[in-house]
Short mmCIF file of C-alpha atoms in Angstrom, two decimals:
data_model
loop_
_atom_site.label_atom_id
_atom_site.label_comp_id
_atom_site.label_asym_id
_atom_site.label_seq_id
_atom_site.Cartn_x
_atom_site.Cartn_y
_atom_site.Cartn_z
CA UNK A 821 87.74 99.66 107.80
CA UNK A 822 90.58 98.12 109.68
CA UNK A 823 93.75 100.28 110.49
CA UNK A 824 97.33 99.40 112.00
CA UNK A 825 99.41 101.26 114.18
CA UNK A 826 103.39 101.11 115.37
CA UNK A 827 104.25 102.85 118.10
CA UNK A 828 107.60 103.52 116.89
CA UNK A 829 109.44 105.05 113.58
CA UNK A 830 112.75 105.28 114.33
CA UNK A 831 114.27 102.25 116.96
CA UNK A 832 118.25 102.43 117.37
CA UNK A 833 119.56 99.56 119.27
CA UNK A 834 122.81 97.92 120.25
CA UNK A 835 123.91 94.84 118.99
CA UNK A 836 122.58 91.87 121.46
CA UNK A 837 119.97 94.34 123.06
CA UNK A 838 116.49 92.78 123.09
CA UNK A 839 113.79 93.86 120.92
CA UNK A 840 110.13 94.85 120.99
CA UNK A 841 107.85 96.50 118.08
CA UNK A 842 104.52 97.12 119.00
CA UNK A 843 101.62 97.11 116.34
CA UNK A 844 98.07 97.26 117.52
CA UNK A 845 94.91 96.96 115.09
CA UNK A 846 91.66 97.99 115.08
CA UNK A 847 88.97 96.18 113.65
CA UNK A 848 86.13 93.97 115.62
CA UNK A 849 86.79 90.97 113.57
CA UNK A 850 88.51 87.89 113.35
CA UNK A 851 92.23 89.02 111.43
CA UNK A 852 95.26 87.52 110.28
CA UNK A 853 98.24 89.17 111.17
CA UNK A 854 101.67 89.44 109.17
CA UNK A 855 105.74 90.93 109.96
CA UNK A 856 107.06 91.91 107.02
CA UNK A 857 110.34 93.19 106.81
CA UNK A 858 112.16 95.62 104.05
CA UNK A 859 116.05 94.90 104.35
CA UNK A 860 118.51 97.24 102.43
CA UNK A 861 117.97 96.99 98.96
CA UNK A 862 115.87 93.70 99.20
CA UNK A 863 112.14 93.52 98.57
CA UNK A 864 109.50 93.15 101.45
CA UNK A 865 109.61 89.59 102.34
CA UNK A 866 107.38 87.52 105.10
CA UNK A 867 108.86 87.46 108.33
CA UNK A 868 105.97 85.36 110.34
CA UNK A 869 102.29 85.82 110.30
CA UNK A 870 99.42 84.38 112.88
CA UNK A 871 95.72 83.05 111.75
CA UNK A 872 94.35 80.95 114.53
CA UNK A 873 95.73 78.58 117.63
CA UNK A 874 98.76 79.08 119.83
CA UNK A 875 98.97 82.89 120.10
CA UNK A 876 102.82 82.94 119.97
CA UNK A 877 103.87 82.52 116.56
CA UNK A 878 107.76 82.18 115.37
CA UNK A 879 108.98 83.55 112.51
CA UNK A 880 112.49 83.21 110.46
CA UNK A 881 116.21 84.96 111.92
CA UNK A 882 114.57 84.24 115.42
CA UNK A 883 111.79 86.47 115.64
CA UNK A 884 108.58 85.87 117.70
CA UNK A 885 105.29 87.23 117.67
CA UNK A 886 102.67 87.20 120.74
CA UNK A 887 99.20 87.61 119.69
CA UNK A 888 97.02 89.48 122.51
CA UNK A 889 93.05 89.52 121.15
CA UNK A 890 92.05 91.13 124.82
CA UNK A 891 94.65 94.08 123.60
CA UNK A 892 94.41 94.22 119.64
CA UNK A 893 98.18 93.95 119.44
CA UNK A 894 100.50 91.50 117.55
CA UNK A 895 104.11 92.50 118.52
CA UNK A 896 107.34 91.67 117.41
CA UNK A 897 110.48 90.56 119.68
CA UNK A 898 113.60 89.50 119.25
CA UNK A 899 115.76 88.01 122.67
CA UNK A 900 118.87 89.64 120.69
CA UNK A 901 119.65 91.24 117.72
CA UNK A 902 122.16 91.24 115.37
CA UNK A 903 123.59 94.04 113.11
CA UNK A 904 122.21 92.11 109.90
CA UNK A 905 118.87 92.77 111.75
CA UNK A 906 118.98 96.49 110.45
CA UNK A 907 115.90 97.08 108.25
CA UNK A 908 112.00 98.23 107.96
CA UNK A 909 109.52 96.40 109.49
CA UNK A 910 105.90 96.25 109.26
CA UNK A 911 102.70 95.21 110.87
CA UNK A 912 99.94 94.41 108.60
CA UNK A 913 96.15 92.60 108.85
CA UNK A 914 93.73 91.39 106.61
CA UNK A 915 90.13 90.53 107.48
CA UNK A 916 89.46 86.90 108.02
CA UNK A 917 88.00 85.44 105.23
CA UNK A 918 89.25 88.50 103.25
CA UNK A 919 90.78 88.73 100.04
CA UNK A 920 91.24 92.39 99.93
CA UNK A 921 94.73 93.02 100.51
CA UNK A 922 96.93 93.81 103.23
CA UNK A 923 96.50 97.12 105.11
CA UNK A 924 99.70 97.93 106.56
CA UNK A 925 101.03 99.86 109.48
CA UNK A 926 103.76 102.69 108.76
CA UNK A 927 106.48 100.72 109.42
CA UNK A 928 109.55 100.70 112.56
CA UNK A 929 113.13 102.01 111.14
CA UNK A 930 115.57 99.83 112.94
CA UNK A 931 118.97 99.96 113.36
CA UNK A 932 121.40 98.07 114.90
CA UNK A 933 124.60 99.46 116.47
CA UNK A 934 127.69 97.01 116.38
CA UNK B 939 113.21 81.20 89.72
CA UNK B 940 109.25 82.31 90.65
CA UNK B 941 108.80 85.70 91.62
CA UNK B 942 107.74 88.80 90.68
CA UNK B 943 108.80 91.25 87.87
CA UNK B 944 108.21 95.08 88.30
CA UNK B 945 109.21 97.47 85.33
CA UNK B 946 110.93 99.65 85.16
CA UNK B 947 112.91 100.15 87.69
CA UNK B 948 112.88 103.92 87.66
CA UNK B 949 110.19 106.27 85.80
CA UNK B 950 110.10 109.83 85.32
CA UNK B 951 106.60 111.28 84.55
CA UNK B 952 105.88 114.52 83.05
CA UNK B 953 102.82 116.72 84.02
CA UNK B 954 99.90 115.52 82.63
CA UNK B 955 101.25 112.17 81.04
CA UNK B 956 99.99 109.44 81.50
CA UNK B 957 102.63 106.22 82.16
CA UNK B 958 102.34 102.24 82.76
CA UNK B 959 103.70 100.19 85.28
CA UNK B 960 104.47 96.80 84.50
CA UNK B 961 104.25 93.57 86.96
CA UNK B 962 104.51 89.90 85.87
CA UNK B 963 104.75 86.82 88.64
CA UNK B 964 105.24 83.17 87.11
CA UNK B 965 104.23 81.96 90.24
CA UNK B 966 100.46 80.65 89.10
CA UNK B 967 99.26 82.73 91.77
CA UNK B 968 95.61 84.01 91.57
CA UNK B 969 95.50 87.46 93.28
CA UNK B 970 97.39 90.47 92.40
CA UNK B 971 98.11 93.98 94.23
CA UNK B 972 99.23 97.60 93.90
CA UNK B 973 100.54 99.30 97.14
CA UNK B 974 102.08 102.16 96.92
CA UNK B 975 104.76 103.40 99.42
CA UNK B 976 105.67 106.66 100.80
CA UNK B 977 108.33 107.84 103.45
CA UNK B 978 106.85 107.41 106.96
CA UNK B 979 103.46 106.41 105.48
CA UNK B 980 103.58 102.41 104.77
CA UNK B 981 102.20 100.69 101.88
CA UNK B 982 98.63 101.30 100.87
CA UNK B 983 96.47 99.62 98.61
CA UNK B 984 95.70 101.05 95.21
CA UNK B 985 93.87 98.00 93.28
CA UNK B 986 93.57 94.48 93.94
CA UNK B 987 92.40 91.26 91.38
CA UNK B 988 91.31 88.06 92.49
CA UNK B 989 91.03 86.89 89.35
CA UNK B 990 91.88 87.32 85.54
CA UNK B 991 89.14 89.82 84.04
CA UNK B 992 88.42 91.14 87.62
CA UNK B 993 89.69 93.54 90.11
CA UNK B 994 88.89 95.87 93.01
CA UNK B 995 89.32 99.41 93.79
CA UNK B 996 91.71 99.70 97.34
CA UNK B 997 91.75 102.76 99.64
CA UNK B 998 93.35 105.21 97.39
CA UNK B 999 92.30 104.09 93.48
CA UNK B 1000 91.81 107.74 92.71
CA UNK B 1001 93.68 108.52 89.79
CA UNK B 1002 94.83 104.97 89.04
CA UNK B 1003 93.77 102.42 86.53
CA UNK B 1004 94.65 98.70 86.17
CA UNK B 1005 93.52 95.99 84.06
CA UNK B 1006 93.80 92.07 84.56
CA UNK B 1007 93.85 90.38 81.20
CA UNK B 1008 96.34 87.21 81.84
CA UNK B 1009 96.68 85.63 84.82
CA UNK B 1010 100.74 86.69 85.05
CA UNK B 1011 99.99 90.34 84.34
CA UNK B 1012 99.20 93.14 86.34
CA UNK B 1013 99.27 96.36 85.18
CA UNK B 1014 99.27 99.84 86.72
CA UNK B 1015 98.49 103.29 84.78
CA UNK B 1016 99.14 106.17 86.73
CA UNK B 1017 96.77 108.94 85.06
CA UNK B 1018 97.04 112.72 84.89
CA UNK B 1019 94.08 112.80 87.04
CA UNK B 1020 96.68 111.54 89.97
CA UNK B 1021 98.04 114.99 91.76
CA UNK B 1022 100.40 113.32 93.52
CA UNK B 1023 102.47 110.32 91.95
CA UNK B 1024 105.71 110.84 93.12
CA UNK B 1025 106.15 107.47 95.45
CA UNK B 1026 107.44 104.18 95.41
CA UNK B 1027 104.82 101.83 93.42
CA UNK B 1028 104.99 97.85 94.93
CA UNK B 1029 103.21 95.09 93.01
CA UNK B 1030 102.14 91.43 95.14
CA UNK B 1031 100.91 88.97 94.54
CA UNK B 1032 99.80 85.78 96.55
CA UNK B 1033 97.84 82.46 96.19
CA UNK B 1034 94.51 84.01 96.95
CA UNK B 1035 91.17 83.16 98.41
CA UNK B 1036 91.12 83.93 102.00
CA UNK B 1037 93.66 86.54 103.16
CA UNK B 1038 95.35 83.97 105.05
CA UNK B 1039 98.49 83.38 102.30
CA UNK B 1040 100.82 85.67 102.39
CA UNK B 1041 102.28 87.86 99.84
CA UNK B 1042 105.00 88.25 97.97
CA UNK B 1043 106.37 91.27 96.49
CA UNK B 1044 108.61 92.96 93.86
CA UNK B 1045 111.61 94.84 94.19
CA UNK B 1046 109.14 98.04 93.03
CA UNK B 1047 108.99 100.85 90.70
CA UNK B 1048 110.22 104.76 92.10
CA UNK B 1049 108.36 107.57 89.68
CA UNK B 1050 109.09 110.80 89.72
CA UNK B 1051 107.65 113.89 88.08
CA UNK B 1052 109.89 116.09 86.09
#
């Protein structure tokens, strides 16, 4: 089975510092990778996901993700964040070709300083 | 609007009671998911359907039941047999077929035990 790991739980920031979340996965196969992020009160929406082709993928609000197969990781950056950027994030995979859900990492706290 | 409808909003559950979870989507979507969510843990997968009359046991179905009847309707009966149901229950649901689509989520149900 595959499994997802983020390096970090809790990220506190400054507003217009540059961001990093790292997520690696383990599984021998070909995946597809999602961001999703939990803002305050909101429900878990998409924030960019990567199946195949140019290993950096952009998302929405200005996010990026770099796709490294050598490394099993998929992180997240951001050149500079805002306070609205304050929220949950998560790394998730599913197996390619799979239709058996997501399996998720535990999810990176941020929280932006203004 | 399309999206997905998860009620209640809260539930309290007393020992050894059974109680329902309700999620509806009116977005035609084929596949449908339980996750449920703890602090610090992330989302993991309870059930999955990829179809109406059909559905899949995820990495922690112990103590759970679902059932897929309509296409819109999803289900989720947390049973006595479940020692731990205190968590934050997500329902998803996406277009289905290859784990490529994302998938898009409701705002969730919190139960408690009393």
């Amino acid at each position: 089975a595959q499994s997802v790991s983020q390096h970090n739980h809790h990220v506190i920031l400054s507003e217009a510092a540059s961001l990093e979340l790292g997520c690696n996965y383990s599984y021998g196969g070909t995946v597809n990778l999602f961001w999703y992020v939990q803002y305050p009160g909101q429900h878990l929406q998409l924030l960019l996901k990567y199946f195949s082709g140019d290993p950096l993928v952009k998302g929405i609000k200005g996010f990026e993700a770099e796709f490294i197969k050598s490394k099993f990781s998929f992180n997240l950056r951001k050149p500079s964040v805002q306070w609205s950027d304050t929220a949950e994030y998560f790394c998730a995979v599913t197996r390619g070709g799979g239709a058996d859900g997501l399996t998720f990492g535990k999810g990176t706290h941020l929280i932006i300083q203004p | 609007d399309g999206g997905i409808t998860q009620s209640p909003k809260y539930l309290f559950r007393k020992e050894g009671q059974n109680v329902t979870l309700s999620c509806e989507q009116n977005l035609n979507h084929d596949a449908m998911y339980w996750y449920r969510q703890d602090p610090g843990q992330g989302l993991r997968l309870i059930y999955y359907s990829q179809i109406v009359n059909d559905f899949q046991k995820g990495d922690i179905a112990e103590g759970y039941s679902v059932s897929r009847e309509k296409k819109e309707s999803f289900p989720l009966t947390v049973t006595s047999a479940q020692k731990n149901p205190t968590a934050f229950y997500l329902c998803a649901s996406s277009i289905g077929g290859t784990g490529k689509q994302p998938q898009h989520f409701g705002d969730g149900t919190r139960l408690s035990i009393l």
